[in-house]
Coordinates of C-alpha atoms and ligand atoms in Angstrom, one line a residue:
M117 CA 111.8 60.2 -149.5
A118 CA 115.4 61.2 -149.0
S119 CA 117.6 63.2 -146.4
V120 CA 119.0 66.2 -147.9
N121 CA 120.9 67.7 -144.8
G122 CA 119.4 65.8 -141.8
V123 CA 115.8 66.0 -144.2
Q124 CA 113.7 64.2 -144.7
T125 CA 112.1 65.4 -148.6
N126 CA 111.1 63.9 -151.7
I127 CA 114.1 65.9 -153.8
P128 CA 115.0 63.7 -156.2
I129 CA 119.0 62.7 -155.1
N130 CA 121.6 61.1 -158.2
T131 CA 122.7 58.8 -155.7
A132 CA 125.1 55.3 -156.6
D133 CA 123.1 52.4 -156.3
N134 CA 123.8 51.7 -152.9
W135 CA 126.1 54.0 -152.2
K136 CA 127.0 57.0 -148.6
P137 CA 129.7 58.7 -148.3
D138 CA 131.0 55.8 -146.1
S139 CA 129.4 53.1 -147.8
W140 CA 133.9 52.3 -148.0
R141 CA 134.5 52.2 -144.9
S142 CA 132.8 47.9 -145.7
K143 CA 135.1 47.4 -148.0
P144 CA 139.1 46.6 -148.0
I145 CA 141.2 48.8 -147.8
K146 CA 145.4 49.7 -149.1
Q147 CA 147.2 52.6 -147.7
C148 CA 145.4 53.2 -145.1
P149 CA 146.1 55.1 -142.1
E150 CA 146.2 53.5 -138.4
Y151 CA 146.4 56.5 -136.3
P152 CA 147.3 56.1 -133.1
D153 CA 144.8 58.5 -131.7
I154 CA 140.8 57.6 -132.8
K155 CA 139.5 60.1 -130.7
A156 CA 141.4 62.7 -132.3
L157 CA 140.5 61.1 -135.4
H158 CA 137.1 61.4 -134.9
K159 CA 137.5 65.5 -133.1
A160 CA 138.7 66.5 -136.7
T161 CA 136.6 64.7 -138.4
A162 CA 133.9 66.6 -137.1
E163 CA 135.5 70.0 -137.5
L164 CA 135.8 68.7 -140.9
D165 CA 132.2 68.2 -141.2
Q166 CA 131.1 71.9 -140.1
L167 CA 133.5 73.5 -142.2
P168 CA 132.5 74.9 -144.9
P169 CA 133.0 72.8 -148.5
I170 CA 136.0 74.6 -150.7
V171 CA 134.8 74.1 -154.5
H172 CA 131.5 74.7 -155.3
P173 CA 129.7 72.2 -157.8
H174 CA 129.1 75.1 -160.5
E175 CA 133.0 74.9 -160.7
I176 CA 133.2 71.7 -160.5
E177 CA 130.1 71.4 -163.4
K178 CA 132.3 73.7 -165.3
L179 CA 134.9 72.2 -165.5
K180 CA 133.2 68.6 -166.4
Q181 CA 131.4 70.1 -169.0
S182 CA 135.8 71.2 -169.7
L183 CA 136.4 67.3 -169.9
K184 CA 133.4 66.5 -172.1
E185 CA 135.1 68.9 -174.6
V186 CA 138.8 67.1 -174.2
A187 CA 137.0 63.5 -174.0
E188 CA 135.6 65.0 -177.7
G189 CA 139.2 65.6 -179.0
K190 CA 138.3 69.4 -179.2
A191 CA 140.7 70.8 -175.9
F192 CA 143.4 69.5 -174.4
L193 CA 143.8 68.9 -170.6
L194 CA 147.3 70.2 -168.9
Q195 CA 147.8 68.7 -165.2
G196 CA 150.6 69.7 -163.5
G197 CA 152.2 70.5 -160.0
D198 CA 154.4 69.2 -157.5
C199 CA 154.7 65.2 -156.2
A200 CA 153.6 65.9 -152.5
E201 CA 152.3 69.6 -152.1
L202 CA 154.5 70.8 -148.0
F203 CA 151.9 73.1 -146.0
D204 CA 155.2 74.9 -146.7
Y205 CA 154.7 76.1 -149.7
C206 CA 151.1 77.8 -149.3
R207 CA 153.0 81.0 -149.7
Q208 CA 152.7 83.7 -152.2
D209 CA 155.8 83.9 -154.6
A210 CA 155.1 79.5 -154.7
I211 CA 151.8 79.4 -155.5
E212 CA 152.2 82.3 -157.8
S213 CA 154.8 81.0 -159.9
K214 CA 153.7 77.5 -160.1
L215 CA 150.0 79.7 -161.8
K216 CA 152.3 81.3 -163.7
L217 CA 154.4 78.2 -165.5
L218 CA 151.4 76.8 -165.9
L219 CA 149.6 79.4 -168.1
Q220 CA 152.6 79.9 -170.1
M221 CA 152.4 76.2 -171.0
S222 CA 149.1 76.3 -171.1
L223 CA 149.7 79.2 -173.7
V224 CA 152.1 76.9 -175.7
L225 CA 150.3 74.4 -176.0
I226 CA 147.4 76.4 -177.1
R227 CA 149.4 77.4 -180.1
G228 CA 150.8 74.0 -180.4
T229 CA 147.4 72.1 -181.2
N230 CA 145.5 74.4 -181.8
R231 CA 142.9 73.9 -179.4
K232 CA 141.1 75.4 -176.4
V233 CA 143.6 73.7 -172.7
V234 CA 142.0 73.4 -169.6
R235 CA 143.9 73.7 -167.0
I236 CA 144.3 71.4 -163.7
G237 CA 147.1 72.6 -160.7
R238 CA 148.1 69.1 -158.6
M239 CA 147.8 72.0 -155.7
A240 CA 146.1 73.1 -152.8
G241 CA 145.0 69.6 -151.2
Q242 CA 147.7 67.3 -152.7
Y243 CA 148.6 67.0 -149.3
A244 CA 148.6 62.6 -149.2
K245 CA 151.0 60.2 -149.8
P246 CA 150.7 56.6 -150.2
R247 CA 154.2 54.7 -149.9
S248 CA 155.4 51.6 -150.3
S249 CA 155.9 50.4 -147.1
P250 CA 154.4 52.5 -143.9
M251 CA 157.6 52.2 -142.3
E252 CA 161.9 53.0 -143.3
T253 CA 165.2 52.8 -142.3
V254 CA 166.7 56.0 -141.5
D255 CA 170.4 56.0 -140.1
G256 CA 170.3 52.1 -139.0
K257 CA 166.5 53.2 -137.0
Q258 CA 163.5 52.0 -138.5
V259 CA 161.0 55.2 -137.8
P260 CA 157.3 55.8 -139.8
S261 CA 157.8 57.2 -143.2
F262 CA 156.9 60.6 -144.7
R263 CA 153.2 60.6 -145.7
G264 CA 152.8 63.8 -146.6
D265 CA 151.9 66.9 -144.6
I266 CA 148.2 65.9 -144.7
L267 CA 149.1 63.1 -141.4
N268 CA 152.7 63.6 -140.4
G269 CA 156.4 65.6 -141.0
F270 CA 158.7 65.3 -143.3
D271 CA 160.8 65.9 -139.7
L272 CA 161.8 63.0 -137.9
S273 CA 160.6 64.6 -135.2
E274 CA 157.3 65.2 -136.8
R275 CA 156.5 61.3 -138.4
E276 CA 154.2 60.0 -135.5
L277 CA 150.7 60.7 -137.8
D278 CA 148.8 63.2 -136.3
P279 CA 144.4 63.3 -137.5
Q280 CA 144.7 67.2 -135.9
R281 CA 146.5 67.8 -139.4
L282 CA 143.9 66.7 -141.9
V283 CA 142.1 70.0 -140.2
K284 CA 145.2 72.1 -141.0
A285 CA 145.6 70.3 -144.4
Y286 CA 141.8 72.1 -145.3
S287 CA 143.3 75.4 -144.1
Y288 CA 146.8 75.2 -146.4
S289 CA 144.4 73.7 -148.9
A290 CA 141.8 76.5 -149.6
A291 CA 144.4 79.7 -148.9
T292 CA 145.8 78.2 -151.7
L293 CA 143.7 77.8 -153.2
N294 CA 142.5 81.8 -151.8
C295 CA 145.6 83.1 -153.3
I296 CA 145.2 81.1 -157.2
R297 CA 141.9 83.2 -157.4
A298 CA 142.8 85.8 -155.7
A299 CA 145.6 85.5 -158.8
I300 CA 143.7 84.9 -161.2
S301 CA 141.0 87.9 -160.0
S302 CA 143.8 90.6 -160.1
G303 CA 144.8 90.1 -163.8
I304 CA 147.7 87.5 -163.8
A305 CA 146.2 86.0 -166.5
D306 CA 145.4 88.5 -168.9
L307 CA 145.6 87.3 -172.4
H308 CA 145.7 90.7 -173.6
R309 CA 148.6 90.8 -172.1
P310 CA 150.8 87.4 -171.7
M311 CA 154.2 89.3 -171.8
N312 CA 153.0 89.1 -167.9
W313 CA 153.5 86.2 -167.6
E314 CA 157.1 86.2 -167.9
L315 CA 158.6 83.3 -165.0
G316 CA 161.2 85.2 -163.8
H317 CA 163.8 82.6 -163.6
V318 CA 163.9 81.5 -167.6
Q319 CA 167.5 82.7 -168.8
D320 CA 167.6 80.0 -171.4
E321 CA 168.3 82.2 -174.4
R322 CA 166.2 79.8 -176.9
L323 CA 163.3 79.2 -174.9
K324 CA 162.9 83.1 -174.1
A325 CA 162.8 83.1 -178.1
K326 CA 160.3 80.5 -178.8
Y327 CA 158.2 81.9 -176.0
S328 CA 158.2 84.5 -177.9
E329 CA 156.8 84.1 -180.7
S330 CA 153.8 82.5 -179.0
V331 CA 153.1 85.4 -177.3
G332 CA 153.8 87.6 -180.8
F333 CA 151.7 85.4 -182.2
L334 CA 149.1 84.9 -179.2
T335 CA 149.1 89.9 -178.9
E336 CA 148.5 89.9 -183.0
A337 CA 145.3 87.1 -182.7
L338 CA 143.7 89.1 -179.6
R339 CA 145.0 91.8 -181.8
F340 CA 143.2 91.0 -184.9
M341 CA 139.5 90.0 -182.5
R342 CA 139.7 93.4 -181.3
T343 CA 139.7 95.0 -184.3
I344 CA 136.8 93.1 -185.6
G345 CA 135.1 93.2 -182.3
A346 CA 135.5 89.6 -181.5
D347 CA 137.0 89.9 -178.1
K348 CA 133.6 91.3 -176.9
A349 CA 132.0 88.1 -176.8
R350 CA 134.3 86.1 -174.6
N351 CA 135.4 86.7 -170.7
L352 CA 139.4 87.4 -172.2
E353 CA 141.3 89.0 -168.7
T354 CA 140.5 86.0 -166.7
V355 CA 141.0 82.0 -167.6
D356 CA 140.3 78.9 -165.2
I357 CA 142.6 77.2 -163.6
Y358 CA 141.2 74.3 -161.6
T359 CA 142.6 71.8 -158.7
S360 CA 143.6 68.2 -158.1
H361 CA 144.9 66.0 -155.8
E362 CA 144.3 62.2 -155.2
G363 CA 142.1 60.6 -153.2
L364 CA 144.0 58.5 -150.7
L365 CA 142.3 59.3 -147.5
L366 CA 139.0 58.5 -147.1
E367 CA 137.6 59.7 -144.2
Y368 CA 139.3 63.2 -145.2
E369 CA 137.4 63.3 -149.3
Q370 CA 134.6 61.6 -146.9
S371 CA 134.3 65.0 -144.8
L372 CA 134.1 66.7 -147.5
T373 CA 132.3 65.4 -149.3
R374 CA 128.2 67.0 -149.7
L375 CA 124.8 67.0 -151.0
L376 CA 124.1 69.7 -153.1
A377 CA 121.8 71.5 -155.6
V378 CA 123.3 70.4 -159.4
P379 CA 123.8 73.6 -160.5
R380 CA 122.8 72.5 -163.8
Y381 CA 119.3 72.1 -162.9
P382 CA 116.2 73.1 -162.6
A383 CA 116.0 74.0 -166.8
E384 CA 112.8 74.5 -168.1
G385 CA 110.2 72.3 -166.4
E386 CA 113.2 70.4 -165.1
T387 CA 113.2 69.9 -160.6
Q388 CA 116.2 70.2 -158.8
K389 CA 118.0 67.6 -158.7
F390 CA 121.1 67.2 -155.7
E391 CA 125.0 64.9 -156.0
Y392 CA 127.0 64.0 -153.6
Y393 CA 130.1 66.5 -154.6
D394 CA 133.1 65.8 -153.2
T395 CA 134.9 69.5 -151.8
S396 CA 137.9 69.5 -151.7
A397 CA 139.0 69.9 -155.1
H398 CA 137.3 69.7 -159.0
F399 CA 139.5 66.5 -159.6
I400 CA 140.1 63.6 -157.9
W401 CA 142.3 60.3 -158.9
I402 CA 143.3 57.1 -157.4
G403 CA 146.3 56.2 -157.7
D404 CA 148.4 52.7 -159.2
R405 CA 148.3 51.4 -155.7
T406 CA 144.3 51.9 -154.7
R407 CA 142.1 51.1 -157.6
Q408 CA 141.2 47.4 -157.1
I409 CA 137.7 47.8 -157.9
D410 CA 136.3 45.7 -155.1
H411 CA 138.1 48.4 -152.7
A412 CA 137.3 50.9 -150.9
H413 CA 138.4 53.7 -153.4
V414 CA 137.2 52.7 -156.3
E415 CA 134.0 52.3 -153.8
F416 CA 134.1 56.3 -152.6
I417 CA 134.5 57.6 -155.4
R418 CA 132.2 56.1 -157.7
G419 CA 129.7 57.5 -155.9
I420 CA 130.6 61.3 -155.6
A421 CA 129.9 63.8 -159.2
N422 CA 133.5 65.4 -159.7
P423 CA 135.3 63.9 -162.8
I424 CA 137.6 61.8 -161.9
G425 CA 141.0 60.6 -163.1
V426 CA 142.5 57.0 -162.4
K427 CA 145.5 55.5 -162.7
V428 CA 146.8 53.4 -165.2
G429 CA 150.1 51.0 -165.6
P430 CA 152.2 48.1 -166.0
T431 CA 150.3 46.3 -163.0
T432 CA 146.6 46.8 -164.7
P433 CA 145.3 44.1 -166.2
T434 CA 142.8 44.9 -169.6
S435 CA 140.3 43.1 -168.5
D436 CA 140.4 45.7 -164.8
L437 CA 139.9 48.6 -167.4
L438 CA 135.8 47.9 -168.3
E439 CA 135.3 46.8 -164.9
L440 CA 136.7 50.2 -163.2
L441 CA 134.9 52.2 -166.2
R442 CA 131.9 50.2 -165.6
T443 CA 131.7 50.9 -161.8
I444 CA 132.3 54.1 -161.7
N445 CA 130.8 55.6 -164.2
P446 CA 128.0 53.1 -165.6
S447 CA 125.6 56.3 -167.1
R448 CA 129.3 56.4 -169.6
E449 CA 128.8 59.7 -168.8
V450 CA 131.6 61.5 -171.7
G451 CA 135.2 62.4 -169.9
K452 CA 133.9 61.3 -166.6
V453 CA 136.7 59.9 -166.0
T454 CA 139.9 60.4 -167.1
L455 CA 142.6 57.7 -167.6
I456 CA 146.0 58.6 -166.7
T457 CA 148.7 56.7 -168.5
R458 CA 152.1 56.0 -166.9
Y459 CA 153.9 53.5 -167.5
G460 CA 157.9 54.4 -168.3
A461 CA 159.4 54.7 -171.6
A462 CA 160.0 51.5 -172.2
K463 CA 156.4 50.3 -171.7
V464 CA 154.4 52.2 -173.7
R465 CA 154.4 50.9 -176.9
E466 CA 153.7 47.2 -175.5
L467 CA 151.3 48.2 -172.8
L468 CA 148.9 51.1 -174.5
P469 CA 147.8 49.7 -177.8
A470 CA 145.7 46.5 -175.1
H471 CA 144.3 48.9 -173.4
I472 CA 143.6 51.4 -176.1
R473 CA 141.5 48.8 -177.9
A474 CA 139.6 47.1 -174.6
V475 CA 137.9 50.7 -173.9
E476 CA 137.8 51.8 -177.6
S477 CA 136.2 48.7 -179.4
S478 CA 133.2 48.6 -176.2
E479 CA 130.4 50.9 -175.1
Y480 CA 132.6 53.4 -173.3
R481 CA 134.1 54.5 -177.4
G482 CA 134.7 58.3 -176.7
T483 CA 133.9 58.3 -173.5
V484 CA 137.4 59.0 -171.8
I485 CA 140.3 61.0 -171.7
W486 CA 143.3 59.7 -172.5
Q487 CA 145.6 61.4 -170.9
C488 CA 149.7 60.4 -170.1
D489 CA 151.2 60.5 -167.0
P490 CA 155.3 60.5 -167.6
M491 CA 157.1 61.3 -164.6
H492 CA 155.3 57.7 -162.3
G493 CA 156.6 55.4 -165.2
N494 CA 160.3 56.9 -165.4
T495 CA 161.9 56.8 -161.8
R496 CA 165.2 55.8 -161.5
S497 CA 167.5 55.8 -158.2
V498 CA 171.4 56.9 -159.5
S499 CA 174.1 55.2 -157.0
S500 CA 174.8 57.3 -154.9
G501 CA 170.3 56.8 -153.8
I502 CA 168.8 59.8 -154.9
K503 CA 166.0 59.4 -156.9
T504 CA 165.5 61.4 -160.1
R505 CA 163.7 60.8 -163.9
R506 CA 165.9 61.5 -167.3
F507 CA 163.7 64.3 -169.5
D508 CA 164.1 62.4 -172.2
D509 CA 162.9 59.1 -170.6
I510 CA 159.3 61.9 -170.0
F511 CA 159.8 62.7 -173.0
S512 CA 159.9 59.6 -174.9
E513 CA 156.9 58.4 -172.7
L514 CA 155.3 61.1 -174.3
Q515 CA 156.2 61.2 -178.5
E516 CA 155.6 56.9 -178.2
T517 CA 151.9 58.0 -176.2
L518 CA 151.7 60.0 -178.8
A519 CA 152.5 58.0 -181.8
V520 CA 150.3 55.0 -180.3
H521 CA 147.8 56.8 -179.9
K522 CA 147.7 58.3 -183.3
E523 CA 147.8 54.5 -184.8
E524 CA 144.8 53.3 -182.7
G525 CA 142.7 55.9 -183.6
S526 CA 142.8 57.8 -180.4
Y527 CA 143.0 60.8 -178.5
L528 CA 145.8 61.5 -176.9
G529 CA 143.6 64.7 -174.8
G530 CA 146.5 65.9 -172.1
M531 CA 149.7 65.2 -169.5
H532 CA 150.0 64.3 -166.5
L533 CA 152.9 66.2 -165.0
E534 CA 155.1 66.6 -161.3
L535 CA 156.4 69.7 -162.2
T536 CA 157.7 72.8 -159.5
G537 CA 157.4 77.1 -160.9
D538 CA 161.3 77.0 -158.8
A539 CA 164.3 76.2 -160.1
V540 CA 164.8 73.1 -159.0
T541 CA 168.0 70.5 -159.7
E542 CA 166.0 66.8 -159.5
C543 CA 165.0 65.5 -163.1
M544 CA 168.1 65.4 -165.6
G545 CA 168.7 66.8 -168.4
G546 CA 166.9 69.1 -170.5
S547 CA 168.1 72.5 -172.1
Q548 CA 170.4 72.8 -169.1
N549 CA 171.2 69.0 -169.4
L550 CA 171.6 68.2 -165.2
D551 CA 173.8 65.8 -164.6
E552 CA 173.7 63.5 -162.0
G553 CA 176.7 65.5 -160.4
D554 CA 173.9 68.5 -160.8
L555 CA 171.6 67.1 -158.8
S556 CA 172.7 67.6 -155.0
T557 CA 172.6 71.6 -155.8
N558 CA 168.9 72.1 -155.6
Y559 CA 167.5 69.0 -155.0
T560 CA 164.5 70.3 -152.3
S561 CA 161.3 67.2 -153.2
H562 CA 160.7 64.8 -150.6
C563 CA 159.6 62.6 -152.5
D564 CA 158.8 62.5 -156.6
P565 CA 161.1 64.5 -159.0
R566 CA 160.1 68.0 -160.7
L567 CA 160.6 69.2 -163.3
N568 CA 161.8 72.4 -162.9
E569 CA 160.2 75.6 -164.7
K570 CA 162.8 75.7 -167.6
Q571 CA 162.5 71.3 -167.8
A572 CA 158.7 72.1 -168.0
L573 CA 157.9 75.1 -170.7
E574 CA 160.6 72.9 -173.0
M575 CA 158.8 70.1 -173.1
A576 CA 155.6 72.1 -173.5
F577 CA 157.1 73.1 -176.6
L578 CA 158.1 69.6 -177.9
V579 CA 154.4 69.0 -176.7
A580 CA 153.0 71.5 -178.9
D581 CA 156.0 71.0 -182.0
H582 CA 154.9 67.3 -182.4
Y583 CA 151.0 68.9 -183.1
L584 CA 152.0 71.1 -185.2
E585 CA 154.2 68.6 -187.4
Ligands
PEP262 C1 150.7 60.2 -157.6 O1 150.9 60.9 -158.9 O2 152.5 61.5 -157.1 C2 151.4 58.6 -157.8 C3 151.7 58.6 -156.2 O3 151.5 58.3 -158.4 P1 151.0 56.4 -159.1 O4 149.9 56.5 -158.3 O5 150.8 56.9 -160.6 O6 152.3 56.2 -158.7
MN263 MN1 154.6 61.3 -157.7

């Protein structure tokens, strides 16, 4: 007998061996916040336990179907958004400009890769940040590091960890997703009018011309589909945008993990099945600092039905990769795991081939999505101490990654970028040729530097051109 939401039943539940939503608590854990007030933490998680899911299993299953196509080489995965989303970004203009940017980039990539594009935002919940140290020095004083709006505030007066922020994070995630859903259902993504996707700030004539050309191509294709009646078969008024964040704060993730009916059942003659879905987002990834196989984060994610990302970098031993896959995806579901590789432009050629060979020569051949994160291996500080990334390094890692996959006979199924729809000056280079002196003009990230809207769109064109070659 199993228990579904407290009721004893003989309903089949698909759970990983010896796994429970809280089994992570018995494992060693990295990046774990030390909450000053445990009672306040319990109050916050008790509140979260009662709140409704943010995303629905139906959507999660739909994303899984699409990700299966990515793993099979039939679709491309575009994932992007802020390094650290702030509660303050929960504004219609900020959300819509990011949404439009992702839509524009996906249009460019559809044309370039000649494939469907699956879009996932680092949005509606990307509030928790791993840090190299829990304390930092500001103006000669030791203060708690900023760990993301879900734990503390950037302002020095708000650096104490506050568990009530977990509940606030739920509300801001829900409000952001509501805004995304409303924008999409009101036709922001209407494919019949792709010019509506235009971003206000894109002034660059060359980018504008390239984009207009892509739009012209698509408009023509749609006109043709209408002429032959093929547009009736599909819903071209809307697109899917899914949400994702790093699954870092396991108290939060556990509270939003619910045993729910699997929408794909019952097929004819089958009984309804139940699985544990983490309803905080559609897609959850674990970071470079928390992917130790016998630790808490891997324990937690191995039991949830969501698609999972794992960051893979220079510190990932090749032998860990297969052990990770066997732990997270023992049934070898195609598209369940996305390996998000982030080595840095200078190291990718040396390190990626061994990782590809280990996976693709094993029983996991063809099951994973290889996604390139060209951001996190290319962060550097300029002489003034500002953290930045060079556009050329980012593109170079993407190019090398594409080339290595080609040589190894594997498929680069996606890219993972830190970007914003705003005109920030955080990364150097790109068509505006931002240099060190420009960084201070509009640097607003409290965490990693993001591509601005022009740099991000340009990156999409460069990747698309590469596929067209
Ligand atoms: C991130 O994606 O913001 C991040 C912290 O990445 P990584 O875990 O790869 O360092
Ligand atoms: Mn980051």
